Amino acid sequence: MNRLIFRDAPLRPALELYFRTVGITNYIIDNKALGLVTGSAAVTAEAFPKALFPSVTYKIENGVWIIPEVQPDERFRALLQNKFDCPTFFGEPRRVAGIALRSQNGPLAIVEQGSPPQSIVRVVARGDHFGEVQVSAITEQGLVLAERTQRLEIPLTGLVPRTSGAASEVVGMERAFFADAPITSVLELILKSGGSRVQFERTLEGYISGETSTSLISLVMRSATGPLSYRKENGVWHVTKRGNMPPSPPRFVSLEEVRQGRVQLPLVAGAPRRVAGVLLGEKSLALLETSSTLGLQRVIVSEGDSLDGFRVSQIDRTGIVLQKGERRFLVPLVPLNPIL
């Protein structure tokens, strides 16, 4: 089975990946076919995957697939306005934006290097080179670059918001970034940062993805599914959830997939790990998730903390850096992915 997985992938390389995956060699894609693609699907040559490319039209003339101009969507226009960046891995903005898992041939990956919209986007296969390093592996989680004995893992991830601005009601917080962060864990971050305490009179479920430089508690209120009423007394927010609306799902997976454990984290430093949230300020904090045989574990860390024999040496908007001796590993801020 052929499968494509996209995370904010530029439209033209995403279409190229589809054609190469299913073995279509004769195609023309207009330079003005603009947009970003997020999603995953099994694909064939017999049926164009409209679910992945809902804004794309096509025609076939003399055996040649022709993709005409596509008007950019709102997210792509925001990218052109310099509102998004690639996360930084190994000192350079880069990411894997798409993966093709092919049944007849080896996998392919869309790699973006630099800061969009001036970034360089390439489709690569195993064995391709980046200067002195070589693509040694491509999986549904990203790719691995090898240089002598060193392995550099670049995960499949979406774009991250570009930093700007202003202070928050949370003491010392300059900016907050979230990727499928459980609301209850975000509230722990608020409390540990010196922000307001929150007391819920009914269980509040759901996930937060996005950024804020203003009120974290307001972000929680906006992200919660269903009507809320709340009041603040003696520095404590009292929140009541009204109605029985279901909680909001994470960005790329369903609530049922989460409940059944059918989600995955990037493999970093020998274990599945990801960062679900980052608070930047006088004392930066991160919400780290690690998968183990005992289930998913969540812990709030700050710079200098020790963890599984590693030291948290850095926290920024791309995630946290774990260090042991001279070895450094970035645990990225990325959303949950389904197990395919």
Short mmCIF file of C-alpha atoms in Angstrom, two decimals:
data_model
loop_
_atom_site.label_atom_id
_atom_site.label_comp_id
_atom_site.label_asym_id
_atom_site.label_seq_id
_atom_site.Cartn_x
_atom_site.Cartn_y
_atom_site.Cartn_z
CA MET A 1 0.00 0.00 0.00
CA ASN A 2 1.22 3.52 -0.85
CA ARG A 3 0.69 6.14 1.83
CA LEU A 4 1.35 9.89 1.99
CA ILE A 5 1.73 11.90 5.20
CA PHE A 6 1.88 15.72 5.04
CA ARG A 7 2.44 18.39 7.70
CA ASP A 8 2.15 21.93 6.26
CA ALA A 9 3.78 20.61 3.08
CA PRO A 10 4.13 23.08 0.17
CA LEU A 11 1.56 22.16 -2.45
CA ARG A 12 3.79 21.67 -5.50
CA PRO A 13 6.28 19.27 -3.81
CA ALA A 14 3.31 17.47 -2.21
CA LEU A 15 1.78 16.91 -5.66
CA GLU A 16 5.15 15.78 -7.00
CA LEU A 17 5.38 13.29 -4.14
CA TYR A 18 1.97 11.90 -5.03
CA PHE A 19 2.85 11.44 -8.71
CA ARG A 20 6.21 9.83 -7.93
CA THR A 21 4.64 7.56 -5.32
CA VAL A 22 2.00 6.07 -7.63
CA GLY A 23 4.29 5.90 -10.67
CA ILE A 24 2.86 8.72 -12.79
CA THR A 25 5.78 10.19 -14.74
CA ASN A 26 4.08 12.58 -17.16
CA TYR A 27 2.77 15.62 -15.29
CA ILE A 28 2.93 19.41 -15.35
CA ILE A 29 2.33 21.48 -12.20
CA ASP A 30 1.76 25.21 -12.66
CA ASN A 31 4.23 27.41 -10.77
CA LYS A 32 1.21 29.28 -9.37
CA ALA A 33 -0.20 26.17 -7.70
CA LEU A 34 0.20 27.51 -4.15
CA GLY A 35 -0.88 26.26 -0.75
CA LEU A 36 -0.03 24.00 2.19
CA VAL A 37 -1.16 20.40 2.65
CA THR A 38 -1.78 18.60 5.95
CA GLY A 39 -3.18 15.08 6.24
CA SER A 40 -2.50 11.44 5.44
CA ALA A 41 -4.07 8.92 3.08
CA ALA A 42 -3.51 5.76 1.12
CA VAL A 43 -3.12 6.67 -2.58
CA THR A 44 -3.34 4.98 -5.98
CA ALA A 45 -2.83 6.04 -9.59
CA GLU A 46 -6.46 5.26 -10.39
CA ALA A 47 -8.06 7.81 -8.03
CA PHE A 48 -6.70 11.33 -7.45
CA PRO A 49 -6.70 11.94 -3.65
CA LYS A 50 -9.11 14.89 -3.44
CA ALA A 51 -9.24 14.55 0.35
CA LEU A 52 -5.55 15.55 0.50
CA PHE A 53 -5.79 18.18 -2.25
CA PRO A 54 -9.32 19.62 -2.00
CA SER A 55 -8.45 22.88 -3.81
CA VAL A 56 -6.70 21.18 -6.75
CA THR A 57 -8.29 20.59 -10.15
CA TYR A 58 -6.65 18.64 -12.97
CA LYS A 59 -7.02 17.42 -16.51
CA ILE A 60 -5.32 14.68 -18.51
CA GLU A 61 -4.29 15.46 -22.10
CA ASN A 62 -2.51 12.85 -24.22
CA GLY A 63 -1.54 10.96 -21.08
CA VAL A 64 -0.12 14.06 -19.35
CA TRP A 65 -1.55 15.18 -16.01
CA ILE A 66 -1.91 18.98 -15.91
CA ILE A 67 -2.37 20.85 -12.62
CA PRO A 68 -3.40 24.50 -13.20
CA GLU A 69 -3.00 27.52 -10.92
CA VAL A 70 -4.30 27.14 -7.36
CA GLN A 71 -5.09 30.22 -5.30
CA PRO A 72 -3.22 30.27 -1.95
CA ASP A 73 -5.24 29.50 1.15
CA GLU A 74 -5.29 31.58 4.32
CA ARG A 75 -2.45 29.66 6.00
CA PHE A 76 -0.20 30.02 2.95
CA ARG A 77 -0.91 33.76 2.81
CA ALA A 78 0.13 33.97 6.47
CA LEU A 79 3.37 32.17 5.56
CA LEU A 80 4.04 34.74 2.81
CA GLN A 81 3.58 37.43 5.46
CA ASN A 82 6.47 35.87 7.46
CA LYS A 83 4.22 34.58 10.25
CA PHE A 84 5.70 31.04 10.26
CA ASP A 85 9.15 29.48 10.52
CA CYS A 86 10.70 26.07 10.19
CA PRO A 87 11.75 24.68 13.59
CA THR A 88 15.49 24.73 14.25
CA PHE A 89 17.26 21.35 14.26
CA PHE A 90 21.02 21.07 14.70
CA GLY A 91 21.53 24.82 14.41
CA GLU A 92 19.57 25.37 11.18
CA PRO A 93 15.89 25.93 10.33
CA ARG A 94 14.77 22.66 8.73
CA ARG A 95 12.03 20.07 8.87
CA VAL A 96 10.46 17.13 7.11
CA ALA A 97 7.15 18.33 5.62
CA GLY A 98 6.01 15.11 3.99
CA ILE A 99 6.66 11.37 3.75
CA ALA A 100 5.80 8.87 1.03
CA LEU A 101 5.76 5.21 2.06
CA ARG A 102 5.81 3.26 -1.20
CA SER A 103 4.99 -0.41 -1.61
CA GLN A 104 7.14 -0.96 -4.71
CA ASN A 105 10.08 1.37 -4.06
CA GLY A 106 11.88 2.98 -1.15
CA PRO A 107 10.32 5.87 0.82
CA LEU A 108 10.61 9.53 -0.10
CA ALA A 109 10.59 12.70 2.01
CA ILE A 110 9.98 16.41 1.48
CA VAL A 111 12.73 18.34 3.28
CA GLU A 112 12.56 22.09 3.86
CA GLN A 113 15.72 24.01 4.77
CA GLY A 114 15.91 27.67 5.77
CA SER A 115 13.20 30.15 6.65
CA PRO A 116 10.06 30.28 4.48
CA PRO A 117 9.09 31.73 2.09
CA GLN A 118 12.76 31.80 0.93
CA SER A 119 13.45 28.25 2.10
CA ILE A 120 14.73 25.46 -0.15
CA VAL A 121 12.39 22.50 -0.58
CA ARG A 122 13.61 19.14 -1.91
CA VAL A 123 12.21 15.66 -2.41
CA VAL A 124 14.82 13.11 -1.26
CA ALA A 125 15.25 9.34 -1.12
CA ARG A 126 17.47 7.10 0.98
CA GLY A 127 21.09 7.51 -0.01
CA ASP A 128 20.76 11.15 -1.13
CA HIS A 129 23.35 13.61 0.24
CA PHE A 130 23.17 16.93 2.08
CA GLY A 131 26.74 18.12 1.67
CA GLU A 132 28.78 15.60 3.68
CA VAL A 133 25.79 13.92 5.34
CA GLN A 134 23.62 11.24 3.80
CA VAL A 135 19.97 10.27 4.20
CA SER A 136 20.31 6.90 5.93
CA ALA A 137 16.66 6.26 6.84
CA ILE A 138 13.16 7.59 6.09
CA THR A 139 10.23 6.51 8.25
CA GLU A 140 6.73 7.82 8.93
CA GLN A 141 8.26 9.89 11.75
CA GLY A 142 10.87 11.72 9.63
CA LEU A 143 14.38 11.07 8.34
CA VAL A 144 17.84 10.30 9.70
CA LEU A 145 21.03 11.94 8.39
CA ALA A 146 24.28 10.06 8.92
CA GLU A 147 27.76 11.56 9.06
CA ARG A 148 30.44 9.03 9.99
CA THR A 149 29.28 7.83 13.45
CA GLN A 150 26.83 10.68 14.05
CA ARG A 151 23.07 10.36 13.45
CA LEU A 152 20.89 13.44 13.09
CA GLU A 153 17.12 12.92 13.28
CA ILE A 154 14.83 15.48 11.63
CA PRO A 155 11.17 14.79 12.46
CA LEU A 156 8.04 15.18 10.37
CA THR A 157 6.51 18.37 11.75
CA GLY A 158 4.45 21.40 10.80
CA LEU A 159 5.58 25.01 10.70
CA VAL A 160 5.94 26.93 13.97
CA PRO A 161 4.66 30.48 14.63
CA ARG A 162 7.26 33.22 14.33
CA THR A 163 7.98 34.94 17.61
CA SER A 164 6.96 38.51 18.30
CA GLY A 165 5.85 40.54 21.08
CA ALA A 166 4.32 41.36 24.24
CA ALA A 167 3.98 40.50 27.88
CA SER A 168 1.44 38.18 29.45
CA GLU A 169 -0.51 38.11 32.65
CA VAL A 170 1.64 35.11 33.66
CA VAL A 171 4.62 36.43 35.59
CA GLY A 172 7.77 36.62 33.45
CA MET A 173 6.23 34.89 30.42
CA GLU A 174 7.18 36.29 27.02
CA ARG A 175 5.59 33.69 24.76
CA ALA A 176 3.83 30.33 24.91
CA PHE A 177 3.65 27.63 22.22
CA PHE A 178 1.46 24.52 22.28
CA ALA A 179 1.09 21.44 20.05
CA ASP A 180 -1.71 19.09 21.11
CA ALA A 181 -1.15 19.98 24.76
CA PRO A 182 -3.83 18.65 27.16
CA ILE A 183 -5.66 21.55 28.77
CA THR A 184 -5.16 20.15 32.28
CA SER A 185 -1.38 20.03 31.73
CA VAL A 186 -1.43 23.59 30.42
CA LEU A 187 -3.06 24.63 33.68
CA GLU A 188 -0.16 23.01 35.57
CA LEU A 189 2.23 25.11 33.48
CA ILE A 190 0.26 28.25 34.32
CA LEU A 191 0.46 27.50 38.04
CA LYS A 192 4.17 26.62 37.96
CA SER A 193 4.89 29.85 36.04
CA GLY A 194 3.37 31.93 38.80
CA GLY A 195 0.05 32.50 37.07
CA SER A 196 -3.46 32.25 38.40
CA ARG A 197 -4.77 29.10 40.06
CA VAL A 198 -7.71 27.42 38.35
CA GLN A 199 -10.39 25.29 39.97
CA PHE A 200 -12.82 23.30 37.81
CA GLU A 201 -16.24 22.32 39.03
CA ARG A 202 -16.61 19.87 36.14
CA THR A 203 -13.89 17.98 34.30
CA LEU A 204 -12.49 20.03 31.42
CA GLU A 205 -11.03 18.00 28.56
CA GLY A 206 -9.46 19.00 25.30
CA TYR A 207 -6.22 20.00 23.64
CA ILE A 208 -4.51 23.28 22.76
CA SER A 209 -2.45 24.03 19.65
CA GLY A 210 -1.17 27.51 18.89
CA GLU A 211 0.66 30.39 20.50
CA THR A 212 -0.10 33.30 22.78
CA SER A 213 1.64 36.34 24.20
CA THR A 214 -1.33 37.53 26.23
CA SER A 215 -3.52 35.69 28.70
CA LEU A 216 -2.91 31.97 29.01
CA ILE A 217 -6.14 31.48 30.94
CA SER A 218 -8.01 33.18 28.08
CA LEU A 219 -6.37 30.78 25.63
CA VAL A 220 -7.62 27.86 27.71
CA MET A 221 -11.13 29.29 27.74
CA ARG A 222 -11.14 29.78 23.96
CA SER A 223 -9.78 26.28 23.34
CA ALA A 224 -12.25 24.44 25.55
CA THR A 225 -15.11 22.82 23.67
CA GLY A 226 -18.54 23.76 24.97
CA PRO A 227 -19.86 26.81 26.89
CA LEU A 228 -18.01 27.86 30.03
CA SER A 229 -18.79 30.19 32.86
CA TYR A 230 -16.01 31.46 35.10
CA ARG A 231 -15.31 33.91 37.87
CA LYS A 232 -12.15 35.00 39.68
CA GLU A 233 -12.09 35.13 43.48
CA ASN A 234 -8.99 35.75 45.62
CA GLY A 235 -6.68 35.05 42.70
CA VAL A 236 -8.38 31.75 41.81
CA TRP A 237 -10.37 31.17 38.60
CA HIS A 238 -13.49 29.07 39.24
CA VAL A 239 -14.58 27.48 35.97
CA THR A 240 -17.78 25.58 35.29
CA LYS A 241 -18.38 23.65 32.09
CA ARG A 242 -22.01 23.72 30.98
CA GLY A 243 -23.54 21.18 28.61
CA ASN A 244 -22.28 17.82 27.38
CA MET A 245 -20.40 18.73 24.22
CA PRO A 246 -17.43 16.43 23.47
CA PRO A 247 -13.86 17.61 24.12
CA SER A 248 -11.83 19.01 21.24
CA PRO A 249 -9.56 16.45 19.50
CA PRO A 250 -5.84 16.98 18.89
CA ARG A 251 -4.76 18.53 15.62
CA PHE A 252 -3.92 15.46 13.50
CA VAL A 253 -5.62 12.59 15.33
CA SER A 254 -9.05 11.78 16.71
CA LEU A 255 -10.02 11.41 20.35
CA GLU A 256 -10.70 7.73 19.72
CA GLU A 257 -7.13 7.22 18.46
CA VAL A 258 -5.82 8.87 21.63
CA ARG A 259 -8.03 6.71 23.88
CA GLN A 260 -6.89 3.53 22.10
CA GLY A 261 -3.22 4.51 22.26
CA ARG A 262 -2.94 4.70 18.46
CA VAL A 263 -0.69 7.78 18.47
CA GLN A 264 3.07 8.06 18.23
CA LEU A 265 5.87 10.34 19.37
CA PRO A 266 9.19 11.00 17.57
CA LEU A 267 12.01 8.65 18.61
CA VAL A 268 14.63 10.82 20.33
CA ALA A 269 17.67 9.61 22.28
CA GLY A 270 16.42 6.03 22.34
CA ALA A 271 12.85 6.69 23.50
CA PRO A 272 9.58 8.09 22.06
CA ARG A 273 9.48 11.70 23.25
CA ARG A 274 7.97 15.05 22.31
CA VAL A 275 7.38 18.48 23.77
CA ALA A 276 3.68 19.43 23.93
CA GLY A 277 4.08 22.97 25.26
CA VAL A 278 6.70 25.65 25.93
CA LEU A 279 6.53 28.77 28.09
CA LEU A 280 9.36 31.24 27.44
CA GLY A 281 10.26 33.82 30.07
CA GLU A 282 12.53 34.50 33.03
CA LYS A 283 12.21 30.82 33.89
CA SER A 284 11.32 28.90 30.73
CA LEU A 285 9.29 25.72 31.15
CA ALA A 286 8.36 22.85 28.86
CA LEU A 287 5.78 20.08 28.98
CA LEU A 288 7.64 16.89 28.04
CA GLU A 289 5.86 13.65 27.10
CA THR A 290 7.67 10.31 27.11
CA SER A 291 6.18 6.97 26.12
CA SER A 292 7.15 3.88 28.07
CA THR A 293 5.90 0.37 28.76
CA LEU A 294 3.91 1.88 31.64
CA GLY A 295 2.16 4.36 29.36
CA LEU A 296 2.52 8.01 28.50
CA GLN A 297 4.33 10.10 31.11
CA ARG A 298 4.13 13.89 31.32
CA VAL A 299 6.54 16.08 33.26
CA ILE A 300 7.19 19.82 33.43
CA VAL A 301 10.90 20.64 33.09
CA SER A 302 13.07 23.73 33.26
CA GLU A 303 16.64 24.36 32.11
CA GLY A 304 19.15 22.52 34.29
CA ASP A 305 16.79 19.67 35.25
CA SER A 306 18.07 16.09 35.04
CA LEU A 307 16.04 13.54 33.12
CA ASP A 308 16.83 9.90 32.29
CA GLY A 309 20.55 10.56 32.65
CA PHE A 310 20.35 13.70 30.47
CA ARG A 311 20.44 17.36 31.43
CA VAL A 312 17.91 19.85 30.01
CA SER A 313 20.40 22.34 28.57
CA GLN A 314 18.05 24.56 26.55
CA ILE A 315 14.38 25.40 26.11
CA ASP A 316 13.13 27.41 23.16
CA ARG A 317 10.08 27.55 20.91
CA THR A 318 11.22 24.47 18.94
CA GLY A 319 11.38 22.24 22.05
CA ILE A 320 14.09 21.24 24.54
CA VAL A 321 17.70 20.12 24.15
CA LEU A 322 18.84 17.11 26.18
CA GLN A 323 22.58 16.84 26.75
CA LYS A 324 24.83 14.05 28.02
CA GLY A 325 28.52 14.88 27.74
CA GLU A 326 29.07 16.19 24.22
CA ARG A 327 25.92 14.57 22.84
CA ARG A 328 22.94 16.88 22.29
CA PHE A 329 19.44 15.82 21.25
CA LEU A 330 16.53 18.09 20.37
CA VAL A 331 13.15 16.88 21.63
CA PRO A 332 10.86 18.81 19.28
CA LEU A 333 7.62 20.67 19.93
CA VAL A 334 5.38 18.63 17.62
CA PRO A 335 1.74 17.48 17.55
CA LEU A 336 0.66 13.90 18.01
CA ASN A 337 0.71 11.67 14.93
CA PRO A 338 -1.48 8.61 14.29
CA ILE A 339 0.08 5.16 14.10
CA LEU A 340 -0.47 4.22 10.46
#
